[in-house]
XYZ file of C-alpha atoms in Angstrom:
509
model
C 0.277 0.122 -0.175
C 1.263 3.159 -1.475
C -0.070 7.245 -0.409
C 0.848 9.598 -3.396
C 2.816 12.400 -1.830
C 0.530 14.772 -2.739
C -2.743 13.587 -0.925
C -3.526 13.854 2.808
C -3.748 10.110 4.017
C -7.106 8.877 6.007
C -6.572 7.689 9.651
C -7.262 4.262 7.923
C -4.689 4.517 5.847
C -1.981 6.115 8.251
C -3.329 3.007 10.371
C -3.113 0.504 8.116
C 0.302 1.657 6.995
C 1.046 1.350 10.735
C 0.364 -1.913 10.738
C 2.726 -2.999 7.743
C 5.299 -1.383 9.272
C 5.033 -3.503 12.786
C 5.270 -6.084 10.781
C 8.366 -5.153 8.991
C 9.663 -4.429 12.305
C 9.473 -7.594 13.971
C 10.624 -9.757 11.474
C 13.991 -7.849 11.895
C 13.635 -5.083 8.814
C 13.732 -1.571 10.613
C 14.343 0.079 7.474
C 11.599 -1.346 5.311
C 9.446 0.011 8.386
C 10.847 3.470 8.319
C 10.527 3.645 4.380
C 6.909 2.386 4.632
C 5.825 5.213 7.278
C 8.256 8.174 6.163
C 5.683 9.629 3.676
C 2.635 9.653 6.437
C 4.432 10.825 9.272
C 3.628 14.585 9.070
C 0.244 13.065 9.127
C 0.270 10.737 11.886
C 1.646 13.299 15.093
C -1.795 12.678 17.064
C -1.260 9.003 16.544
C 1.070 7.687 19.156
C 0.760 3.994 18.138
C 1.993 4.851 14.633
C 4.432 6.714 15.966
C 6.268 4.222 18.368
C 6.737 1.919 15.719
C 8.518 4.614 13.648
C 10.434 5.176 16.688
C 11.472 1.898 17.514
C 12.550 1.255 13.849
C 14.429 4.561 14.110
C 16.360 3.082 17.545
C 16.980 -0.096 15.954
C 19.164 1.449 12.925
C 20.848 3.692 15.455
C 19.319 6.900 15.020
C 18.587 7.208 18.451
C 18.438 11.157 18.386
C 15.569 11.067 16.396
C 13.950 8.173 18.168
C 14.469 9.921 21.078
C 12.566 13.121 19.353
C 9.492 11.044 18.509
C 9.435 9.329 21.630
C 9.658 12.578 23.779
C 6.261 13.623 21.468
C 4.232 10.508 22.111
C 4.744 11.031 26.079
C 3.732 14.554 25.686
C 0.328 12.604 24.427
C 0.232 9.931 26.876
C 2.249 11.172 29.708
C 1.240 8.100 32.279
C 1.649 5.247 29.668
C 4.683 3.309 30.953
C 5.472 1.653 27.793
C 6.577 4.796 25.285
C 7.759 6.347 28.804
C 10.095 3.492 28.996
C 11.621 3.250 25.648
C 12.027 6.878 25.410
C 14.165 6.415 28.503
C 16.471 3.861 26.709
C 16.630 6.566 23.734
C 17.834 8.952 25.835
C 20.515 6.593 27.664
C 21.745 5.902 24.402
C 21.901 9.127 23.087
C 24.263 9.460 26.270
C 22.066 11.557 28.610
C 21.855 9.322 31.424
C 19.921 11.509 34.255
C 17.461 12.423 32.042
C 17.107 8.994 31.134
C 16.656 8.141 35.355
C 14.029 10.972 35.402
C 12.066 9.058 32.643
C 12.284 5.684 33.798
C 11.539 6.469 37.313
C 8.575 8.129 35.790
C 7.262 5.232 34.022
C 7.793 3.295 37.134
C 5.627 5.950 39.422
C 2.834 3.931 36.734
C 3.485 0.823 36.189
C 5.902 -0.569 39.653
C 5.978 -4.104 38.234
C 6.948 -3.284 34.659
C 9.921 -5.769 34.402
C 11.622 -3.749 31.442
C 11.119 -0.139 33.436
C 12.893 -2.178 36.093
C 15.386 -3.083 34.441
C 16.289 -0.111 32.792
C 16.447 1.888 36.013
C 19.215 -0.316 36.854
C 20.834 -0.082 33.630
C 20.834 3.802 33.776
C 22.069 3.648 37.194
C 25.251 0.925 36.724
C 26.015 3.133 33.736
C 25.954 6.496 36.086
C 28.483 4.356 38.576
C 25.101 4.165 40.887
C 26.060 0.646 41.206
C 24.925 0.062 44.722
C 21.624 1.569 43.846
C 21.366 -0.471 41.220
C 21.199 -3.656 43.232
C 19.099 -1.978 45.172
C 16.606 -1.243 42.467
C 16.854 -5.069 41.505
C 16.539 -6.726 44.645
C 13.749 -4.025 45.507
C 11.516 -5.373 42.442
C 11.745 -9.107 42.876
C 10.939 -8.466 46.869
C 7.848 -6.642 45.591
C 6.550 -7.832 42.402
C 3.847 -10.322 43.015
C 5.074 -13.867 41.949
C 2.161 -13.962 39.210
C 3.941 -11.148 37.532
C 7.293 -12.908 37.449
C 7.099 -15.030 34.369
C 10.233 -16.983 32.886
C 11.213 -13.857 30.727
C 10.947 -11.111 33.496
C 13.282 -13.381 35.657
C 15.599 -13.967 32.747
C 15.537 -10.438 32.335
C 15.966 -9.208 35.673
C 18.978 -12.043 35.770
C 20.765 -10.563 32.758
C 20.434 -7.455 34.626
C 22.304 -8.409 37.306
C 24.893 -9.864 36.234
C 26.078 -6.826 34.666
C 27.675 -5.877 38.529
C 29.757 -9.239 38.206
C 32.641 -9.145 38.883
C 32.833 -5.590 40.576
C 29.733 -5.943 42.953
C 28.987 -9.131 42.638
C 30.833 -12.973 42.368
C 30.918 -14.407 39.302
C 30.377 -17.819 40.384
C 27.291 -16.946 42.139
C 25.547 -16.021 38.906
C 27.088 -17.472 36.235
C 25.552 -20.514 36.441
C 21.753 -19.526 36.062
C 22.722 -16.945 33.554
C 23.900 -19.809 31.558
C 20.425 -21.800 32.297
C 18.551 -18.601 31.510
C 20.603 -18.427 27.857
C 19.679 -21.871 27.201
C 16.075 -22.159 28.028
C 13.786 -21.719 25.124
C 10.755 -20.693 27.051
C 12.911 -17.358 27.235
C 11.877 -15.094 24.220
C 14.688 -15.395 21.606
C 16.130 -11.347 21.497
C 16.441 -11.469 25.007
C 18.023 -14.901 24.986
C 20.665 -13.786 22.609
C 21.593 -10.886 24.868
C 21.830 -13.166 28.148
C 23.954 -15.837 25.797
C 26.057 -12.906 25.231
C 26.505 -11.718 28.735
C 26.559 -15.606 30.153
C 29.951 -15.320 27.398
C 31.777 -12.630 29.479
C 30.818 -14.358 32.760
C 32.250 -17.131 31.597
C 35.429 -15.480 30.024
C 36.070 -14.165 33.622
C 35.669 -17.406 35.263
C 38.242 -18.685 32.924
C 36.220 -20.946 30.947
C 36.994 -19.930 27.712
C 35.790 -22.974 25.697
C 32.493 -22.551 27.430
C 32.546 -19.008 26.566
C 33.115 -19.495 23.255
C 29.869 -21.787 22.785
C 27.873 -18.965 24.692
C 28.804 -16.707 21.792
C 28.019 -19.187 18.871
C 24.745 -19.643 20.747
C 24.050 -16.000 20.738
C 25.120 -15.426 17.301
C 22.847 -18.395 16.278
C 19.700 -17.263 18.024
C 19.939 -13.585 16.562
C 21.207 -14.579 13.036
C 22.053 -11.687 11.546
C 22.491 -11.590 7.731
C 26.069 -10.943 5.939
C 26.882 -11.108 2.339
C 30.657 -10.946 2.739
C 31.560 -11.544 -1.002
C 28.858 -8.748 -1.528
C 30.726 -6.453 0.778
C 33.859 -7.389 -0.182
C 33.029 -6.589 -3.791
C 32.094 -3.018 -2.641
C 35.261 -2.821 -0.650
C 37.077 -3.300 -4.371
C 35.154 -0.883 -6.425
C 35.356 1.939 -3.324
C 39.248 1.661 -2.996
C 39.318 1.587 -7.073
C 37.023 4.753 -7.176
C 38.601 6.820 -4.295
C 42.517 5.983 -5.388
C 41.804 6.564 -9.779
C 42.435 10.162 -11.124
C 38.675 10.577 -11.078
C 38.979 11.133 -7.210
C 41.777 13.212 -7.169
C 39.750 15.612 -9.520
C 36.750 15.834 -7.030
C 36.762 19.434 -5.494
C 36.987 20.373 -1.795
C 34.505 21.892 0.269
C 34.882 25.800 1.599
C 34.047 24.033 5.288
C 37.001 24.801 7.933
C 36.959 21.394 9.187
C 40.039 22.471 11.386
C 38.918 21.967 14.557
C 37.469 18.680 13.637
C 39.097 15.273 14.917
C 37.535 11.884 13.644
C 38.796 8.704 15.930
C 38.631 5.461 13.055
C 39.012 2.054 13.036
C 37.957 -1.626 13.361
C 35.183 -1.683 17.080
C 36.682 -2.680 19.912
C 40.108 -1.355 18.877
C 40.516 1.210 21.509
C 38.805 4.642 19.935
C 36.115 5.121 23.027
C 39.518 4.983 25.578
C 41.290 7.551 23.032
C 38.069 9.379 22.599
C 37.676 9.126 26.644
C 41.380 10.333 27.626
C 41.502 13.372 25.105
C 37.796 14.253 26.390
C 39.410 15.118 29.686
C 41.225 18.165 28.213
C 38.689 21.456 28.969
C 39.316 22.315 25.082
C 38.696 18.719 23.509
C 34.785 17.838 23.239
C 34.139 14.309 22.994
C 30.374 13.757 21.158
C 30.226 9.665 21.035
C 29.837 8.027 17.890
C 27.962 10.422 15.624
C 26.603 9.012 12.031
C 26.647 12.561 10.340
C 28.933 11.359 7.857
C 27.537 8.641 7.238
C 24.105 9.892 6.459
C 25.810 12.315 4.017
C 27.810 9.626 1.977
C 24.375 7.483 1.834
C 23.125 10.795 -0.008
C 25.967 10.784 -2.391
C 25.750 6.547 -3.044
C 22.696 5.292 -1.745
C 23.557 1.689 -0.641
C 21.178 -1.494 -0.623
C 18.537 -1.238 2.028
C 20.314 -2.076 5.312
C 23.751 -2.061 4.020
C 26.306 0.977 4.985
C 26.932 3.403 2.120
C 30.748 2.685 0.765
C 31.069 5.570 -2.333
C 32.312 4.009 -5.573
C 30.093 6.491 -7.852
C 30.699 10.270 -7.920
C 28.398 11.380 -10.235
C 26.477 13.175 -7.418
C 29.654 14.957 -5.796
C 29.475 18.376 -7.987
C 30.881 20.964 -7.455
C 27.729 22.559 -5.964
C 26.920 19.920 -4.334
C 30.545 19.405 -2.565
C 29.846 22.780 -1.254
C 26.321 22.141 0.033
C 27.629 19.022 1.828
C 30.748 20.619 2.914
C 28.687 23.453 4.626
C 25.600 21.320 6.090
C 28.156 18.792 7.155
C 30.260 21.363 9.274
C 26.980 23.158 10.662
C 25.923 19.708 12.094
C 28.729 19.453 13.705
C 29.464 23.141 14.824
C 26.001 23.187 16.279
C 26.692 20.836 19.111
C 30.527 22.771 19.779
C 30.595 24.286 23.191
C 31.657 27.639 24.549
C 35.932 27.301 24.427
C 36.572 24.243 22.636
C 38.978 23.609 20.444
C 38.751 20.303 19.270
C 35.698 18.042 18.636
C 35.570 14.643 18.043
C 33.452 11.975 16.192
C 34.470 8.802 17.228
C 32.289 6.569 14.869
C 34.602 3.913 14.220
C 33.002 3.126 10.178
C 33.695 6.357 9.403
C 36.892 4.697 8.104
C 35.358 4.589 5.083
C 34.526 7.619 4.752
C 38.454 8.868 5.159
C 38.775 10.576 1.395
C 34.947 12.056 1.646
C 36.209 13.768 5.123
C 38.977 15.317 3.470
C 36.837 16.642 0.569
C 34.075 17.724 3.330
C 35.925 19.011 5.971
C 39.182 20.180 4.952
C 41.843 20.624 8.212
C 40.141 17.612 9.729
C 42.111 15.172 11.301
C 41.739 11.460 12.002
C 43.097 9.138 14.484
C 43.276 5.565 13.758
C 43.320 3.254 16.361
C 44.938 -0.044 15.612
C 44.857 -3.214 18.174
C 46.759 -6.595 17.161
C 43.870 -8.029 15.039
C 43.336 -11.416 17.184
C 42.325 -9.273 20.025
C 40.395 -6.792 18.244
C 38.646 -10.181 16.697
C 37.813 -11.597 20.112
C 36.424 -8.631 21.741
C 34.255 -8.263 18.410
C 33.027 -11.498 18.484
C 31.905 -11.953 22.338
C 30.581 -8.313 22.162
C 26.899 -7.594 22.116
C 25.937 -5.055 19.758
C 22.580 -3.445 19.910
C 22.802 -2.377 16.378
C 23.515 -4.959 13.722
C 26.828 -6.339 13.348
C 26.731 -8.969 11.209
C 30.172 -9.103 9.631
C 31.063 -10.767 13.068
C 29.055 -13.876 13.057
C 31.341 -15.930 13.239
C 35.235 -16.363 12.703
C 35.072 -16.177 9.347
C 33.192 -13.476 8.562
C 35.330 -11.717 10.602
C 38.349 -12.269 8.947
C 36.952 -11.608 6.076
C 35.998 -8.027 7.021
C 39.324 -7.425 9.113
C 40.729 -8.210 5.602
C 38.613 -5.863 3.795
C 39.364 -3.338 6.364
C 42.866 -3.080 6.378
C 43.266 -3.296 2.354
C 40.865 -0.270 2.771
C 43.476 1.799 5.615
C 46.212 0.897 3.482
C 44.690 2.009 0.815
C 43.940 5.485 2.268
C 47.195 5.806 3.671
C 48.467 5.504 -0.316
C 46.546 9.008 -0.852
C 48.142 12.227 -0.908
C 47.477 14.351 1.925
C 46.167 16.708 2.857
C 44.432 17.042 -0.711
C 43.040 13.561 -0.757
C 42.900 12.107 2.322
C 42.973 14.504 5.933
C 46.273 14.461 8.154
C 46.229 11.039 9.947
C 47.968 8.924 12.165
C 48.100 5.231 13.949
C 47.455 5.135 17.371
C 48.646 1.891 18.840
C 45.799 0.394 21.331
C 48.965 -1.501 22.908
C 51.140 1.551 23.189
C 48.521 3.585 24.704
C 47.750 1.231 27.472
C 51.239 0.520 28.119
C 52.966 3.901 28.048
C 50.050 6.459 28.019
C 51.954 9.362 28.559
C 54.429 8.904 25.508
C 51.330 8.189 23.208
C 49.084 11.062 24.375
C 51.678 13.233 24.156
C 52.421 12.171 20.623
C 48.866 12.740 19.731
C 48.529 15.564 21.228
C 51.233 17.136 19.332
C 49.604 15.762 16.001
C 47.007 17.966 17.006
C 49.113 21.192 17.732
C 48.164 21.014 21.703
C 50.579 20.709 24.254
C 50.513 17.705 26.505
C 48.941 18.479 29.608
C 48.356 15.156 32.574
C 45.016 15.955 33.114
C 44.238 13.219 29.960
C 45.951 10.417 32.470
C 43.710 11.180 34.793
C 41.064 8.797 35.297
C 38.985 10.494 37.568
C 39.377 13.833 35.675
C 35.839 13.872 33.743
C 31.827 13.061 34.761
C 31.216 12.582 31.129
C 29.691 9.021 30.606
C 30.115 7.203 28.007
C 27.156 6.036 25.763
C 28.864 2.920 23.836
C 29.738 -0.887 24.034
C 33.143 0.000 25.942
C 31.572 2.513 28.689
C 32.205 -0.126 31.414
C 36.129 -0.436 30.519
C 36.652 3.593 29.725
C 35.482 4.172 33.164
C 37.988 1.821 35.361
C 42.091 2.657 35.407
C 44.269 2.200 32.108
C 45.022 -1.908 32.300
C 46.680 -4.292 29.877
C 44.693 -7.395 30.848
C 43.159 -6.957 26.986
C 46.640 -7.136 25.653
C 47.413 -10.610 24.230
C 43.838 -12.119 24.834
C 43.551 -14.278 22.242
C 45.956 -16.369 23.582
C 43.375 -17.961 25.859
C 41.412 -18.697 22.721
C 43.957 -19.331 20.216
C 42.546 -23.063 18.894
C 39.202 -21.127 17.806
C 40.525 -18.687 15.701
C 42.029 -20.612 12.372
C 39.363 -19.263 10.056
C 39.834 -15.604 11.178
C 43.745 -16.526 10.490
C 42.604 -18.130 6.941
C 41.426 -14.849 6.318
C 43.693 -11.989 8.069
C 46.711 -13.961 8.553
C 48.608 -11.465 6.234
C 47.514 -8.682 8.208
C 48.575 -10.454 11.963
C 52.063 -10.195 13.607
C 53.769 -12.346 16.057
């Protein structure tokens, strides 16, 4: 069913599209849900049920700010409904607005004290704020006060999963790990939740030194989630992208007029140290961290629209005319600078997948700098494979797909490094994760020198910032710098043959 762009749809048409979008959403096709609803959203502002589907689809593709804005509008219309209020709190947390998330989840719980998801969200937000004792009290109070007939197996599994995040700092791993594993294996638990629980069980098993069991739990999590990934198509698109940007045609692409000299992009593989580097730089009073932004990714999608659900990878320059480059350059700079706080010299975007757009950044934001985090590929692979992400990362479905993806990533970065700077790529340096955790002062002196800044020891002070991290690395970067993740791969070496088959040429030692 489609609605002509010029026609005002009837409420019945909007409801029908909402139902169709909901089917897309529950079948794991959020992009199609958004596409179905976008033409009628301007006419659906007083239809909270439809808006909720739209908001959830936005959240599923990591458009958390737009998701939060939509949910805020819903909450104004139905302020006592705990469901949208809870989802609003989740969206705020994913935007890094944890205090606002806590305020809203507590409003939701006033109206529904026994709503399991709300109780879990409150506990998770408290953990993100470092208020772990309060988080544990929230969980224990929920279990104590909720009638047993409201605690079905999924509710108990959800609570167990949340509670497990407090191990090993606040709970002993051995006191929770077997219960978490049991829920991961219990097919009465809803699949999506079971996938999350299996990933958390794997982390606990890793901490307990039960490494083979940790791998088996991670495999279970991947099997339950069953994310699509076409490695051959990705490699083909990588080849086309590299060929395009290293061609003579790319050298003729004009440069925008925006000033990118106050902008820094931290790029690399997920789990390669991007969050740690960003957090250390953010301790400096003249540096502002903004987390993982999608500004560049969205603009890349307008230049070379990808297949639905794919990451944009530009190999067609037909839309990069002098006029469009000027417009896109101004638009991107405006979006970034709108977030810049007073007195800030450098604003950081640490979206790791911006590695795909290094040459584009040079064209649209001349003067911007790139920090490329590098880490032993085996450690990166293990960490990426075992991490649960809310977004879809099908490339880490297995060690085989990860090996193929890692090789494509390394080929891409090697190609970008071969380009002349600053014309066809920004000024860029590699930052070694292993060196950063072993010799933080030396490495940060080099990084700050590259940025034209004097070294300030505040960047080494783990207590010097109250910024809360809104990425999968949030628990690690709030801790002291540690070296225990270096050569972690040795615990899993016997499982890494599929990874090494594809990526071995890029691994040293």
